[in-house]
mmCIF file of C-alpha atoms and ligand atoms in Angstrom:
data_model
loop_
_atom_site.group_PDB
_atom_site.id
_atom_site.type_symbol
_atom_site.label_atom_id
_atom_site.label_comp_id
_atom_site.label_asym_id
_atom_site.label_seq_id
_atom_site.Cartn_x
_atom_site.Cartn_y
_atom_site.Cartn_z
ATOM 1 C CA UNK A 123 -41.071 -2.179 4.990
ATOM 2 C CA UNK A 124 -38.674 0.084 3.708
ATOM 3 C CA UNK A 125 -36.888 -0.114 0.628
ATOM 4 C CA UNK A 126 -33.222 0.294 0.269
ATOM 5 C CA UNK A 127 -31.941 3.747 -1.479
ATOM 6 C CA UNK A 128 -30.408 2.926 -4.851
ATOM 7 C CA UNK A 129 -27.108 4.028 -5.280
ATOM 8 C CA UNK A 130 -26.165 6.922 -6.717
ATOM 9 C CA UNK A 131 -23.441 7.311 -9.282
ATOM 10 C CA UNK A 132 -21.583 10.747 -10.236
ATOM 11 C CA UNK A 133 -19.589 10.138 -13.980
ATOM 12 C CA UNK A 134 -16.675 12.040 -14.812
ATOM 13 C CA UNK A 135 -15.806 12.325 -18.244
ATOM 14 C CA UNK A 136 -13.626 13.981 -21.234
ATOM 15 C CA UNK A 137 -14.938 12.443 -24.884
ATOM 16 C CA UNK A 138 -16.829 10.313 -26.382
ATOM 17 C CA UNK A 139 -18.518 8.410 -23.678
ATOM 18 C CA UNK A 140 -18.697 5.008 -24.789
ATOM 19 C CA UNK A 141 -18.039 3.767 -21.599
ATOM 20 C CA UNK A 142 -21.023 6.012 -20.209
ATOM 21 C CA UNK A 143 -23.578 4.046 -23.077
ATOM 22 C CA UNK A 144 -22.176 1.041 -21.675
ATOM 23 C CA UNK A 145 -22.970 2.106 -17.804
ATOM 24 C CA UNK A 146 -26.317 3.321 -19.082
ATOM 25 C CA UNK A 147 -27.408 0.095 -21.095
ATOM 26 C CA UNK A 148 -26.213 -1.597 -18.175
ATOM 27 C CA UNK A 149 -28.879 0.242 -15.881
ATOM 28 C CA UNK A 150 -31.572 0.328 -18.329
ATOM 29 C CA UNK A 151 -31.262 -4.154 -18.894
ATOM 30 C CA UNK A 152 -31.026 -4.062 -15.478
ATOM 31 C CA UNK A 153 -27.860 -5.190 -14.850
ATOM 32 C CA UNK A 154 -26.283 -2.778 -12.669
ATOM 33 C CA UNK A 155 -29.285 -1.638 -9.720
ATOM 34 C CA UNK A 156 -28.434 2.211 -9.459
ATOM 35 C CA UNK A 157 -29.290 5.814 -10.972
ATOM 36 C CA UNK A 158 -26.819 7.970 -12.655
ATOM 37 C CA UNK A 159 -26.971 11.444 -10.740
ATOM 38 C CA UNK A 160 -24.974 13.421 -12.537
ATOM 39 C CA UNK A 161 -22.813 13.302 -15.779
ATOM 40 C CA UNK A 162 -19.655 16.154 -15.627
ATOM 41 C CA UNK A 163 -17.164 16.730 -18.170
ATOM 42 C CA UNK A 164 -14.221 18.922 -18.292
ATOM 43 C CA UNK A 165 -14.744 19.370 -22.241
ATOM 44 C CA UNK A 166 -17.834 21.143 -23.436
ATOM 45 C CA UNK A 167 -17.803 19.428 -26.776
ATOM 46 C CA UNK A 168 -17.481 16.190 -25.745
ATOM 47 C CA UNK A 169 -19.979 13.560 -27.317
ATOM 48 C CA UNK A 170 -20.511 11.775 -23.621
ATOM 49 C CA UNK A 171 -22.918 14.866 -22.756
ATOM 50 C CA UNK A 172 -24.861 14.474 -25.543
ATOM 51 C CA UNK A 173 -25.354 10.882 -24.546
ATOM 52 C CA UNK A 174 -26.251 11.862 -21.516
ATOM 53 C CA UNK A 175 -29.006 14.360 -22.971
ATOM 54 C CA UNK A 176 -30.176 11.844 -25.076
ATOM 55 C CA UNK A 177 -30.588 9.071 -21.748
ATOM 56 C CA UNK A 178 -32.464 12.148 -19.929
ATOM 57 C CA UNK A 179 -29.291 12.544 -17.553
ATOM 58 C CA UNK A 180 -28.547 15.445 -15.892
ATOM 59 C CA UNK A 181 -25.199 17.021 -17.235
ATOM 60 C CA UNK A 182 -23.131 19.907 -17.038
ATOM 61 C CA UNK A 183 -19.635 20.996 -18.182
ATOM 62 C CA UNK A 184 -16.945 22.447 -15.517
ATOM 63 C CA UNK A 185 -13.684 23.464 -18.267
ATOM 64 C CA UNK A 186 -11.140 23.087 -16.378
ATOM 65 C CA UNK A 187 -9.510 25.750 -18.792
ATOM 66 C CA UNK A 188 -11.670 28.192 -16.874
ATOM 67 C CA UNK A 189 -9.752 27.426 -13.834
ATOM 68 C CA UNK A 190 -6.137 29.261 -12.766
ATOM 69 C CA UNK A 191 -5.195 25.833 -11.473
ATOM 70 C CA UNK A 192 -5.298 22.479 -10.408
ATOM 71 C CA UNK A 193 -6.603 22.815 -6.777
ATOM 72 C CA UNK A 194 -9.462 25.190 -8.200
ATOM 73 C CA UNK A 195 -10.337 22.933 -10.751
ATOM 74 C CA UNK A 196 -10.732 20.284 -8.548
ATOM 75 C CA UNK A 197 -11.960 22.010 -5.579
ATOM 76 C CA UNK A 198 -15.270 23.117 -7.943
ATOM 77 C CA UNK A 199 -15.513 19.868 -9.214
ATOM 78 C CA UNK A 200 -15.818 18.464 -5.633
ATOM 79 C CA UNK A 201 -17.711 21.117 -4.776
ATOM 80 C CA UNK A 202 -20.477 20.126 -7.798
ATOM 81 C CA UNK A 203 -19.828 16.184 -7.441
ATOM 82 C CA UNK A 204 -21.307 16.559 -3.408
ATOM 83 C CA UNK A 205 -24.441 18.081 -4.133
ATOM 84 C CA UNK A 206 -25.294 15.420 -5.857
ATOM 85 C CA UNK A 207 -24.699 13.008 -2.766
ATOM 86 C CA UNK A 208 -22.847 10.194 -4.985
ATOM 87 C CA UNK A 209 -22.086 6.790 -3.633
ATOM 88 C CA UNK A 210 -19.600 6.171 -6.309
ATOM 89 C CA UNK A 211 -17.318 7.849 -8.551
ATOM 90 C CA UNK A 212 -16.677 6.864 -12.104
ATOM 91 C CA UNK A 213 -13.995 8.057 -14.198
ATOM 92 C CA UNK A 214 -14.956 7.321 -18.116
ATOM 93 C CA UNK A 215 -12.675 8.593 -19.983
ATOM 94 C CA UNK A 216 -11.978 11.966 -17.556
ATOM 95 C CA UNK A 217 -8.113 12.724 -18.851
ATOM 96 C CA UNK A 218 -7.513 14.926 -16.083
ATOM 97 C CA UNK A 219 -4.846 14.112 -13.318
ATOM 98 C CA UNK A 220 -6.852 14.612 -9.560
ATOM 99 C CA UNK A 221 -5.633 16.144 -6.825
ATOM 100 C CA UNK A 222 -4.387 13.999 -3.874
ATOM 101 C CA UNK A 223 -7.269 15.762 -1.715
ATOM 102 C CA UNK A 224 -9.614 15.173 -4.488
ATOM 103 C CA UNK A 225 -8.623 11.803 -4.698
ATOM 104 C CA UNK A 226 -8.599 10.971 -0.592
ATOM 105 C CA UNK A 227 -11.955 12.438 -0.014
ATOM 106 C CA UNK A 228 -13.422 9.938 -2.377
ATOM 107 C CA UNK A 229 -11.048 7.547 -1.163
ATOM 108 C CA UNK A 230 -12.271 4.003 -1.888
ATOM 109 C CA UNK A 231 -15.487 5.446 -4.102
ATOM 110 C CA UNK A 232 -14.000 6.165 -7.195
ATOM 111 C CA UNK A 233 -13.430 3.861 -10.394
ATOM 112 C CA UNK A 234 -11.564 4.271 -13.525
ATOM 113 C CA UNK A 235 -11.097 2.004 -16.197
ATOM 114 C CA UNK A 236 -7.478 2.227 -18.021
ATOM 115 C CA UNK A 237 -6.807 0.957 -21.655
ATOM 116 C CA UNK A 238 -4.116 -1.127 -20.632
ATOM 117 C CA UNK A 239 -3.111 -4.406 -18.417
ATOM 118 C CA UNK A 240 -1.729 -2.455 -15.666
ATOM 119 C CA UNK A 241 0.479 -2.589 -14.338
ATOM 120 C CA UNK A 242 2.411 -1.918 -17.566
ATOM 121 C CA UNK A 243 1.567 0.755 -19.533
ATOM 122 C CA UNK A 244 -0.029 3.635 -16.871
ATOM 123 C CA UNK A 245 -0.580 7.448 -18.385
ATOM 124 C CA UNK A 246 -0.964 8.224 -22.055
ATOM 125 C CA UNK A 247 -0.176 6.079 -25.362
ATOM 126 C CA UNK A 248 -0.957 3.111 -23.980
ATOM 127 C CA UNK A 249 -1.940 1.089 -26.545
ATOM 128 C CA UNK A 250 1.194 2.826 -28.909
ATOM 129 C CA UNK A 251 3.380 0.886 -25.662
ATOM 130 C CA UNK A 252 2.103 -2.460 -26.163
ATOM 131 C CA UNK A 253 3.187 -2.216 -29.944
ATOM 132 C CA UNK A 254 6.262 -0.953 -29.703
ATOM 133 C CA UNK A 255 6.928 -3.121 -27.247
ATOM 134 C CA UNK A 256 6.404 -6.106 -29.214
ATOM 135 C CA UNK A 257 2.931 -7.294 -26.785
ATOM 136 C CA UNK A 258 1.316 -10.279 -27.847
ATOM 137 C CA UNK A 259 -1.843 -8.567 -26.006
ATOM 138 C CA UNK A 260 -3.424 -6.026 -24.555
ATOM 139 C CA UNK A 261 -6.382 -4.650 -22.947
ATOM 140 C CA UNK A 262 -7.943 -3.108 -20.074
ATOM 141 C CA UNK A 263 -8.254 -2.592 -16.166
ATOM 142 C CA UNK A 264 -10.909 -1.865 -13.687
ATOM 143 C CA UNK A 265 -9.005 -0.104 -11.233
ATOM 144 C CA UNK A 266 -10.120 2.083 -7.691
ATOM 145 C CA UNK A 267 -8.490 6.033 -7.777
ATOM 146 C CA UNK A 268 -5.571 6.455 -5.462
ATOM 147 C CA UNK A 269 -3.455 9.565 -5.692
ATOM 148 C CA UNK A 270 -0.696 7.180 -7.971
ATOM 149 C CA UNK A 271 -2.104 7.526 -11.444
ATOM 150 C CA UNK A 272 -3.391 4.244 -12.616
ATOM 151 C CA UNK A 273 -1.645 3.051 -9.626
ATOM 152 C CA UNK A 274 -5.346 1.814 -7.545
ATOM 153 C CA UNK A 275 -5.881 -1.677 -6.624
ATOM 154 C CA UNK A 276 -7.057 -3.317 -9.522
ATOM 155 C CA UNK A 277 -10.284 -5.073 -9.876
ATOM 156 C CA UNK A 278 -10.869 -6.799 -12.897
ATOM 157 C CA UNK A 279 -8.536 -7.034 -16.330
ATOM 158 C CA UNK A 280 -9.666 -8.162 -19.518
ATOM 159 C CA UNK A 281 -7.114 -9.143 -22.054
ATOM 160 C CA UNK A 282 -7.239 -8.992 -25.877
ATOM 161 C CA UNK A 283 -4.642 -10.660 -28.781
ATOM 162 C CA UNK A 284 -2.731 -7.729 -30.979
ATOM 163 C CA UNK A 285 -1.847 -8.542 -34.219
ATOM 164 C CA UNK A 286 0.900 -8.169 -36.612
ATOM 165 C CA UNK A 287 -0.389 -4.540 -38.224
ATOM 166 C CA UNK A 288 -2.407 -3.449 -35.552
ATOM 167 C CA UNK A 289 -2.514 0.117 -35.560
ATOM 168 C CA UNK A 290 -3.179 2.217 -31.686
ATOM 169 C CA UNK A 291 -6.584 3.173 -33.376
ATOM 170 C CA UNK A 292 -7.240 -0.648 -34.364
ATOM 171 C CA UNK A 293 -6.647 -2.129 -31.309
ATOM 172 C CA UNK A 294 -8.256 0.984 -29.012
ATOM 173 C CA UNK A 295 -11.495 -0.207 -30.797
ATOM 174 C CA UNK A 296 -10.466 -4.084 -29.822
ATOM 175 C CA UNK A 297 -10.144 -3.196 -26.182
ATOM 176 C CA UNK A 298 -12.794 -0.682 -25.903
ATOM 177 C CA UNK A 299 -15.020 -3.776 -26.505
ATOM 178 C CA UNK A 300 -14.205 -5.378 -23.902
ATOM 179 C CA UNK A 301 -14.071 -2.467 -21.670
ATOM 180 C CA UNK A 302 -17.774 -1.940 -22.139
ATOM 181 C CA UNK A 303 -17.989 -5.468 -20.267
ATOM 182 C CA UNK A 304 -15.622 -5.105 -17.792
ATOM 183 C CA UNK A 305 -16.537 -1.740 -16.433
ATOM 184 C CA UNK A 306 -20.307 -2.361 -15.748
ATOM 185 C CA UNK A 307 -19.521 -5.701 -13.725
ATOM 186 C CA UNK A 308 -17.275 -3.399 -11.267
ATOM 187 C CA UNK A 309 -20.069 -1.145 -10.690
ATOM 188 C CA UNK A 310 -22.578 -3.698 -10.304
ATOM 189 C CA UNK A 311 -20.048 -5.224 -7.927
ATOM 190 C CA UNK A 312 -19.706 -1.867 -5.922
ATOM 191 C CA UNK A 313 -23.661 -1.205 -6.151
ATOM 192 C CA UNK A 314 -24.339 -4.630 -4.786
ATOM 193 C CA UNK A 315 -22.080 -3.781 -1.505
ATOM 194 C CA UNK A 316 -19.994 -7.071 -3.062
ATOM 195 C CA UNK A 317 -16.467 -4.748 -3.564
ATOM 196 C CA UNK A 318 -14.649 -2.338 -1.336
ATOM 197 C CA UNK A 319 -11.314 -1.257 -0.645
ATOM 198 C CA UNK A 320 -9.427 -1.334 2.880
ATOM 199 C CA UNK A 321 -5.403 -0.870 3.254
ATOM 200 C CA UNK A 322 -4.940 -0.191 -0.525
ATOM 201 C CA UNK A 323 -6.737 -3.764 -1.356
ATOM 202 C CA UNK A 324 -9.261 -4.404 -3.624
ATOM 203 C CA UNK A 325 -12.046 -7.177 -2.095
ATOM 204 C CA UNK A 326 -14.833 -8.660 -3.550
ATOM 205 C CA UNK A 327 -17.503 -10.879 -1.192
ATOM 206 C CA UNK A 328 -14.666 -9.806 1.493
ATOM 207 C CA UNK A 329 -12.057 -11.629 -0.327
ATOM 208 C CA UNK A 330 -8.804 -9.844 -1.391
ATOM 209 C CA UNK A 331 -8.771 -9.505 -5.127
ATOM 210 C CA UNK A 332 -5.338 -10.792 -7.221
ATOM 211 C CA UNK A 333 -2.797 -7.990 -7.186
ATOM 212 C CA UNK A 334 -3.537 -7.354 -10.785
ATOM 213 C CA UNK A 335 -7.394 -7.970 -10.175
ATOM 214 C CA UNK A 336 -9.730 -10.796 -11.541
ATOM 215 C CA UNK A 337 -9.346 -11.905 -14.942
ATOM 216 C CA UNK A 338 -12.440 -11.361 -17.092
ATOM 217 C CA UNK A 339 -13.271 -14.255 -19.312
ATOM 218 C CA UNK A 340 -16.481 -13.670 -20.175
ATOM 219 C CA UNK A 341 -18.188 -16.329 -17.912
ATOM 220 C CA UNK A 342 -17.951 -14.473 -14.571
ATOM 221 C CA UNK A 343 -21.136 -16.050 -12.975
ATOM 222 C CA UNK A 344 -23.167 -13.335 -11.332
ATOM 223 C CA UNK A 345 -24.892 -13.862 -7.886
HETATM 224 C C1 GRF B 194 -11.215 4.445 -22.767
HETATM 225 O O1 GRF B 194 -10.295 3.745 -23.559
HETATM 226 C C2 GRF B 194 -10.817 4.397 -21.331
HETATM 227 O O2 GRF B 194 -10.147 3.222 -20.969
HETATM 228 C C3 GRF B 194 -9.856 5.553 -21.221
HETATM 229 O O3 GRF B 194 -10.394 6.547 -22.051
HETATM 230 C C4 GRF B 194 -11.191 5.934 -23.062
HETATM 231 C C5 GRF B 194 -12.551 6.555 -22.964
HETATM 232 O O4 GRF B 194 -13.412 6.114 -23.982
HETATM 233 N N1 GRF B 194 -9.673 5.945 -19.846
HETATM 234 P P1 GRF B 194 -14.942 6.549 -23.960
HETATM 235 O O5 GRF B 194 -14.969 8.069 -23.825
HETATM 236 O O6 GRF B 194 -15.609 5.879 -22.810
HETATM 237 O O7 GRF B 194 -15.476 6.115 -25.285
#
């Protein structure tokens, strides 16, 4: 009998990596069934390495300020992500725009999560949006990579209440929380063959996902 290959994930990342911690508790309870290949970041300082170091995670750093361009950046970020054979493609925190030919060959095997309930509120500031805005809530999106940023079929939202006060930093921190749920139940989804994308749709168990994706309420009932 053989035994299926687990999947392999490449993560793409800029700071702090919370979302990483949350991917790699996920693995290590069990939760989500694959192996994190390769950790990259764009930012030799940031803290997601170290967390990466500290799971026993291969890392490395490409700066993209080492780069004359765009297309080179990308290109030797491709070029790095392939050797490692990925089956999926996670942005955590990566605040780098991609390339449309970045973006295609990966096309339908990259995730990102976005602090906001897209569609409102793509790009930076996000949470500094819903507050000026007057927002009774916020919070955050699974979402697949398409060459529009933010602008992926969406996969699963989680929403959270702002309050009267709430500063961006405050209610970051609110959303981040649930962000750590959300984004581990996409890649579970993805590493279970259970979500795909075909014609710019998001599916899940073959079904086409709600334009703004599923919302996440905490009792999502796993098969
Ligand atoms: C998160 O808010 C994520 O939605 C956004 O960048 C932030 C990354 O946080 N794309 P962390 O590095 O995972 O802690």
């Amino acid at each position: 009998m053989t035994t299926a290959r687990r999947p392999r994930l490449a993560i793409l990342l800029s700071g702090s990596g919370s979302n990483l911690q949350a991917l790699i508790d996920a693995i290590n309870n069990g939760m989500i069934g694959a192996d994190i290949a390769v950790v990259i970041s764009n930012k030799p300082e940031a803290l997601g390495l170290k967390r990466a170091d500290n799971a026993g995670i291969k890392n490395t750093v490409i700066d993209n300020l080492q780069f004359p361009n765009r297309e080179n950046f990308d290109k030797a970020l491709c070029r790095e992500i392939q050797a490692y054979k990925p089956d999926l493609v996670i942005l955590a925190g990566f605040m780098r725009i991609l390339t449309s030919k970045f973006v295609e060959y990966f096309n339908g095997r990259i995730l990102n999560i976005h602090p906001s309930l897209l569609p409102k509120y793509p790009g930076l500031h996000s949470h500094q949006k819903a507050i000026d805005a007057g927002d009774l809530s916020a919070g955050a999106t699974v979402h697949f990579v398409t060459s529009t940023l933010d602008g992926g079929a969406s996969i699963i939202q989680a929403e959270v209440p702002i309050y009267q006060n709430d500063t961006p930093e405050v209610l970051a921190a609110r959303v981040l929380i649930k962000e750590h749920e959300i984004y581990p139940l996409a890649v579970q989804w993805f590493c279970a063959g259970r979500l795909s994308l075909a014609d710019g749709k998001a599916y899940l168990d073959s079904v086409a996902l709600p334009k703004n994706g599923l919302t996440f309420t905490g009792t999502i009932t796993e098969k």
